XYZ file of N, CA and C in Angstrom:
438
model
N -0.174 9.617 -10.947
C -0.433 9.103 -10.542
C -0.862 8.128 -11.410
N -1.857 8.932 -11.874
C -3.464 7.758 -12.424
C -3.369 7.057 -13.503
N -1.488 6.947 -13.976
C -0.829 6.109 -15.335
C 0.859 4.565 -14.444
N 0.495 4.947 -13.210
C 1.475 3.824 -12.630
C 0.994 2.661 -13.423
N 1.378 1.814 -13.372
C 1.496 0.729 -13.724
C 0.496 -0.259 -13.073
N 0.317 -0.178 -12.015
C 0.101 -1.438 -10.711
C -1.163 -1.378 -10.155
N -2.171 -1.640 -10.109
C -4.140 -1.399 -9.389
C -3.109 -0.797 -7.946
N -2.718 -1.910 -7.669
C -1.967 -0.440 -5.457
C -1.400 0.231 -5.819
N -0.036 0.233 -6.529
C 0.053 1.600 -6.690
C -0.410 2.921 -7.254
N -2.176 2.486 -7.098
C -2.983 4.287 -8.516
C -3.520 3.912 -7.557
N -3.775 2.418 -6.269
C -4.544 3.080 -5.249
C -4.191 3.996 -3.754
N -2.381 3.355 -3.749
C -1.966 4.204 -2.775
C -2.545 5.219 -3.064
N -1.585 5.694 -4.505
C -1.600 7.295 -4.312
C -2.457 8.255 -4.354
N -4.682 7.250 -4.761
C -5.597 7.740 -4.354
C -6.035 7.582 -2.911
N -5.209 7.377 -2.221
C -5.111 7.270 -0.278
C -5.519 8.556 0.255
N -3.536 8.329 -0.428
C -2.519 10.090 0.014
C -2.828 10.902 -0.624
N -3.707 11.258 -2.022
C -4.184 12.347 -2.208
C -5.495 12.174 -1.739
N -6.783 11.965 -0.770
C -8.168 12.137 -0.188
C -7.214 12.640 1.078
N -6.458 12.259 1.666
C -5.851 12.439 2.114
C -5.451 14.017 3.117
N -4.029 14.229 1.930
C -4.067 15.484 1.421
C -5.168 16.974 1.624
N -6.117 16.219 0.621
C -7.038 16.693 -0.174
C -7.960 17.290 1.475
N -7.397 16.391 1.941
C -8.401 16.332 3.664
C -8.014 18.125 4.369
N -6.193 17.841 3.373
C -6.113 19.079 4.800
C -5.834 19.850 3.395
N -6.728 20.651 2.542
C -5.923 21.755 1.635
C -5.399 21.981 0.803
N -4.856 19.799 -0.046
C -3.314 19.969 -0.512
C -3.398 19.058 -1.517
N -3.579 19.663 -3.007
C -4.111 18.776 -3.523
C -2.653 18.008 -4.470
N -2.385 16.377 -4.754
C -1.870 15.734 -5.262
C -1.039 16.396 -6.778
N -2.103 17.127 -7.953
C -1.507 17.263 -8.643
C -0.796 18.591 -8.266
N -0.775 19.400 -7.394
C 0.138 19.835 -6.592
C 1.979 19.820 -6.417
N 2.575 18.735 -6.592
C 3.648 17.811 -5.486
C 3.741 17.054 -6.371
N 5.233 17.360 -6.414
C 6.323 16.359 -7.172
C 5.793 15.175 -7.058
N 5.370 14.234 -7.446
C 5.665 12.258 -7.867
C 6.369 12.621 -8.982
N 7.374 11.528 -8.427
C 8.553 11.050 -8.752
C 7.562 9.381 -8.821
N 8.417 8.423 -10.000
C 7.902 7.179 -10.115
C 10.004 6.505 -10.272
N 9.494 5.326 -9.236
C 10.461 4.611 -8.843
C 10.324 2.964 -9.186
N 11.979 2.348 -9.359
C 12.082 0.841 -8.888
C 11.662 0.875 -7.698
N 11.717 -0.389 -6.865
C 11.617 -0.176 -5.357
C 12.849 -1.494 -4.888
N 13.138 0.080 -5.477
C 15.222 -1.015 -5.048
C 15.414 0.621 -4.609
N 16.282 -0.095 -3.727
C 16.494 0.734 -2.694
C 17.892 2.407 -3.266
N 19.097 1.933 -4.038
C 19.975 2.370 -4.668
C 18.552 3.457 -5.641
N 17.945 2.699 -6.175
C 17.011 3.704 -7.793
C 16.384 4.441 -6.844
N 15.698 4.141 -5.678
C 15.297 5.219 -4.755
C 15.672 6.491 -4.456
N 17.548 5.961 -3.821
C 17.674 6.664 -3.583
C 18.698 8.075 -4.451
N 18.318 8.154 -5.023
C 18.993 8.527 -6.700
C 17.664 8.981 -6.992
N 16.403 8.591 -7.186
C 15.442 9.446 -7.613
C 14.798 10.650 -5.962
N 15.118 10.276 -5.026
C 15.590 11.881 -3.655
C 16.118 12.315 -3.601
N 17.198 11.868 -4.321
C 18.231 13.197 -4.302
C 17.958 14.155 -4.965
N 17.484 13.669 -6.457
C 17.671 14.347 -7.473
C 15.996 15.434 -6.611
N 15.354 14.971 -6.121
C 13.739 15.085 -5.639
C 14.595 16.429 -4.229
N 15.683 16.407 -3.854
C 15.645 17.222 -2.467
C 16.455 18.700 -3.886
N 17.640 18.179 -4.434
C 18.404 19.156 -5.513
C 17.221 20.185 -6.157
N 15.859 19.081 -6.418
C 15.297 20.159 -7.077
C 14.592 21.657 -6.651
N 14.214 20.345 -5.086
C 12.841 20.723 -4.633
C 13.555 21.389 -3.383
N 13.886 21.885 -2.475
C 14.977 21.635 -1.282
C 14.130 22.666 -0.412
N 12.814 22.630 -0.369
C 12.292 23.356 0.332
C 11.117 21.905 0.816
N 11.278 20.879 0.902
C 10.694 20.231 0.946
C 10.349 19.099 2.690
N 9.282 19.432 2.344
C 10.130 18.795 4.687
C 9.184 17.559 4.763
N 8.375 17.150 3.402
C 7.830 15.753 3.763
C 8.286 14.633 2.572
N 8.161 13.084 3.037
C 7.790 12.257 1.620
C 7.542 11.841 2.386
N 6.617 11.667 0.806
C 6.277 10.330 1.104
C 5.712 9.346 0.277
N 6.127 7.773 0.261
C 7.284 6.795 -0.269
C 5.594 5.661 -0.718
N 5.787 4.687 -1.358
C 5.135 4.002 -2.446
C 5.701 2.381 -1.345
N 7.118 2.095 -0.564
C 7.048 1.191 0.110
C 7.719 1.926 1.402
N 8.237 1.056 2.504
C 8.824 1.614 2.960
C 10.497 1.146 2.397
N 11.500 0.418 1.433
C 12.627 0.102 0.968
C 12.887 2.049 0.426
N 11.434 2.840 -0.637
C 11.775 4.506 -1.041
C 12.107 4.540 -0.210
N 11.036 4.121 1.060
C 11.601 5.825 1.948
C 12.436 5.579 2.924
N 13.022 4.738 2.965
C 14.481 4.303 3.585
C 15.252 4.443 2.321
N 16.002 4.798 1.404
C 16.379 5.409 0.767
C 15.859 6.977 1.376
N 14.596 6.877 1.154
C 14.373 8.762 0.707
C 15.764 8.486 2.811
N 15.622 8.657 3.294
C 16.836 9.353 4.768
C 18.011 9.299 4.408
N 18.199 7.979 3.639
C 19.977 8.154 3.032
C 20.276 9.350 1.621
N 19.416 9.584 0.842
C 19.568 11.497 0.503
C 19.450 11.508 1.202
N 18.452 12.015 2.529
C 18.512 13.090 2.949
C 19.852 13.730 4.145
N 20.406 11.927 4.800
C 21.492 12.185 5.214
C 22.838 12.688 4.382
N 22.622 12.016 2.861
C 23.890 12.291 2.246
C 24.047 13.829 2.036
N 22.485 14.761 2.842
C 22.492 16.575 1.767
C 22.537 17.116 3.036
N 22.775 16.143 3.732
C 23.202 16.544 5.075
C 21.778 17.482 6.438
N 21.121 16.698 5.995
C 19.078 17.309 5.953
C 19.612 15.732 7.464
N 19.045 16.252 8.103
C 18.149 15.521 9.454
C 17.106 15.548 9.410
N 16.677 13.969 10.258
C 15.590 13.167 9.760
C 14.497 12.995 11.382
N 13.891 13.514 11.964
C 12.897 14.722 10.983
C 12.355 15.073 11.070
N 13.783 16.405 11.866
C 13.585 17.535 12.080
C 13.676 18.438 10.525
N 14.249 18.128 9.674
C 14.353 19.174 8.644
C 13.648 18.021 7.239
N 13.295 16.983 7.259
C 12.437 16.509 6.758
C 12.279 14.825 7.421
N 10.386 14.967 7.377
C 9.585 13.721 7.950
C 9.793 12.492 6.474
N 9.762 11.104 7.329
C 9.391 10.558 6.304
C 8.431 9.700 6.203
N 8.191 8.968 5.500
C 6.273 8.215 5.064
C 6.966 6.839 5.071
N 7.343 5.433 5.489
C 6.468 4.833 4.185
C 5.564 4.018 3.844
N 5.625 2.397 3.043
C 4.376 1.739 3.530
C 5.008 0.345 3.667
N 3.868 -0.349 4.577
C 4.515 -1.666 4.428
C 4.637 -2.834 5.605
N 5.653 -1.973 6.663
C 6.199 -2.106 7.889
C 7.093 -3.406 7.526
N 8.004 -3.108 6.712
C 8.577 -4.638 6.322
C 9.609 -4.583 7.864
N 10.298 -5.648 8.077
C 11.207 -5.371 9.535
C 12.060 -5.088 9.760
N 12.420 -4.031 8.555
C 13.476 -2.701 8.958
C 13.684 -1.316 8.816
N 11.980 -1.253 8.951
C 11.516 -0.610 9.515
C 11.180 -0.500 10.345
N 10.805 -0.696 11.550
C 10.809 -0.614 12.750
C 12.685 -0.143 13.905
N 14.278 -1.214 12.573
C 14.812 -0.491 12.904
C 15.853 0.414 12.804
N 15.076 0.782 11.582
C 16.328 1.331 10.967
C 15.728 2.968 11.892
N 17.218 4.153 11.189
C 17.636 4.858 12.083
C 17.384 6.226 11.380
N 16.431 7.462 12.347
C 15.547 7.218 12.672
C 14.633 5.708 12.674
N 13.671 4.933 13.107
C 12.796 4.134 13.037
C 11.007 5.091 12.323
N 11.163 4.323 11.253
C 10.016 4.580 9.962
C 8.721 4.395 10.726
N 7.810 5.605 10.734
C 6.102 6.222 9.529
C 6.205 5.060 9.491
N 4.935 4.363 8.968
C 4.533 3.827 7.591
C 3.678 3.185 8.247
N 3.026 3.206 6.240
C 1.426 2.508 6.688
C 1.503 0.737 6.934
N 0.587 0.496 7.851
C 1.110 -1.008 7.933
C -0.003 -1.683 7.347
N -0.288 -2.788 6.488
C -1.655 -4.029 5.827
C -2.151 -4.527 6.882
N -3.326 -3.825 7.252
C -4.115 -4.716 8.287
C -4.217 -5.876 8.883
N -3.900 -6.444 7.059
C -3.167 -8.697 6.797
C -2.564 -8.213 5.967
N -1.516 -8.923 6.850
C -0.228 -9.444 6.337
C -0.005 -10.479 6.119
N -1.036 -11.019 5.699
C -1.131 -12.331 5.041
C -1.993 -11.783 3.092
N -1.943 -10.746 3.049
C -1.816 -10.355 1.743
C -1.993 -11.361 0.825
N -0.174 -12.226 0.220
C 0.148 -12.411 -0.380
C -0.479 -14.079 -0.050
N -1.291 -14.533 0.947
C -1.854 -16.150 1.107
C -2.797 -15.570 0.550
N -3.560 -14.449 1.303
C -5.299 -14.037 0.202
C -4.917 -14.524 -1.059
N -4.981 -13.697 -1.137
C -4.332 -14.438 -3.831
C -3.736 -15.342 -3.639
N -3.636 -16.211 -3.560
C -2.763 -17.668 -3.360
C -4.228 -18.186 -2.938
N -4.631 -18.308 -2.130
C -5.738 -19.121 -1.522
C -6.382 -18.997 -2.592
N -6.556 -17.518 -2.924
C -7.731 -16.889 -4.440
C -7.701 -17.903 -5.417
N -6.122 -17.842 -5.895
C -6.096 -18.405 -7.514
C -5.655 -19.545 -6.371
N -5.651 -20.819 -5.563
C -6.586 -22.358 -5.562
C -7.722 -22.243 -5.962
N -8.565 -21.735 -5.683
C -10.684 -21.801 -5.126
C -10.866 -21.793 -6.491
N -9.968 -21.609 -7.764
C -10.157 -20.925 -8.846
C -11.504 -19.482 -9.827
N -12.731 -19.940 -10.021
C -13.864 -18.715 -10.257
C -13.148 -17.581 -10.746
N -14.243 -16.634 -10.824
C -13.659 -14.876 -11.595
C -13.021 -14.383 -10.382
N -12.047 -13.488 -10.759
C -11.287 -12.828 -10.188
C -12.210 -11.911 -9.684
N -11.641 -11.549 -7.959
C -13.166 -9.807 -7.223
C -11.098 -9.812 -6.869
N -12.480 -8.143 -6.084
C -12.023 -7.301 -5.136
C -11.567 -7.294 -4.199
N -10.341 -7.642 -3.905
C -10.973 -6.960 -1.964
C -10.286 -6.410 -1.408
N -10.758 -4.711 -0.727
C -9.891 -4.089 0.111
C -9.410 -4.562 1.462
N -8.170 -4.400 1.785
C -7.439 -4.290 3.188
C -7.357 -3.471 3.172
N -7.420 -2.387 5.049
C -7.330 -1.589 5.589
C -5.675 -1.573 5.716
N -5.649 -0.483 5.583
C -3.871 0.054 6.575
C -4.434 0.487 8.052
N -3.079 -0.124 8.816
C -3.057 0.867 10.094
C -1.328 2.322 9.719
N -1.799 3.286 10.585
C -0.640 4.766 10.217
C 0.563 3.910 11.841
N 1.956 3.480 11.642
C 2.298 3.285 12.684
C 3.311 4.114 12.407
N 3.417 5.196 13.818
C 3.265 6.081 13.566
C 5.118 6.068 14.386
N 6.357 6.752 13.985
C 7.145 6.236 14.297
C 8.213 7.426 14.442
N 9.661 7.162 15.400
C 10.358 8.590 14.868
C 10.835 9.735 13.455
N 10.809 8.890 12.541
C 10.750 9.222 11.083
C 9.926 10.936 10.768
N 9.158 10.888 11.206
C 7.782 12.011 10.939
C 7.774 12.969 12.217
N 7.631 14.671 12.030
C 7.682 16.055 12.684
C 6.554 16.748 11.596
N 6.453 17.419 13.026
C 5.663 18.623 12.633
C 6.160 19.718 11.442
N 5.584 20.178 10.961
C 6.459 20.431 9.408
C 6.888 21.849 10.458
N 8.982 22.079 9.317
C 9.413 23.745 10.261
C 8.784 24.981 9.485
């Protein structure tokens, strides 16, 4: 993920990497697939991953769209979420709460990130980096590993 096109993707991956490292898991040991943020493309990549690595017990997606696609792919393989496969997304889009099962996701602490960026642009001046926190929203798409 160090080569991801967007800084936000690299920063999310760094956060995931740090959390995994706390549990003795190195990000480099895990399969990483990059996808367009589209449900069909995400489902295709998730199907490929699950076919190549049927022992997979969890998918961490860079967006809720991709996480919902992973749930679609899991179901197509006859897997149950979360009994067979846990899935976590990022963004807390409205569909996350109403998905079947409701999606565990990371919610940006300040959902007004777009307006922050727009206001900064209108103010002018030199660009600055601002870090906005996230909150884990635990729902029914995750369980302890089998």
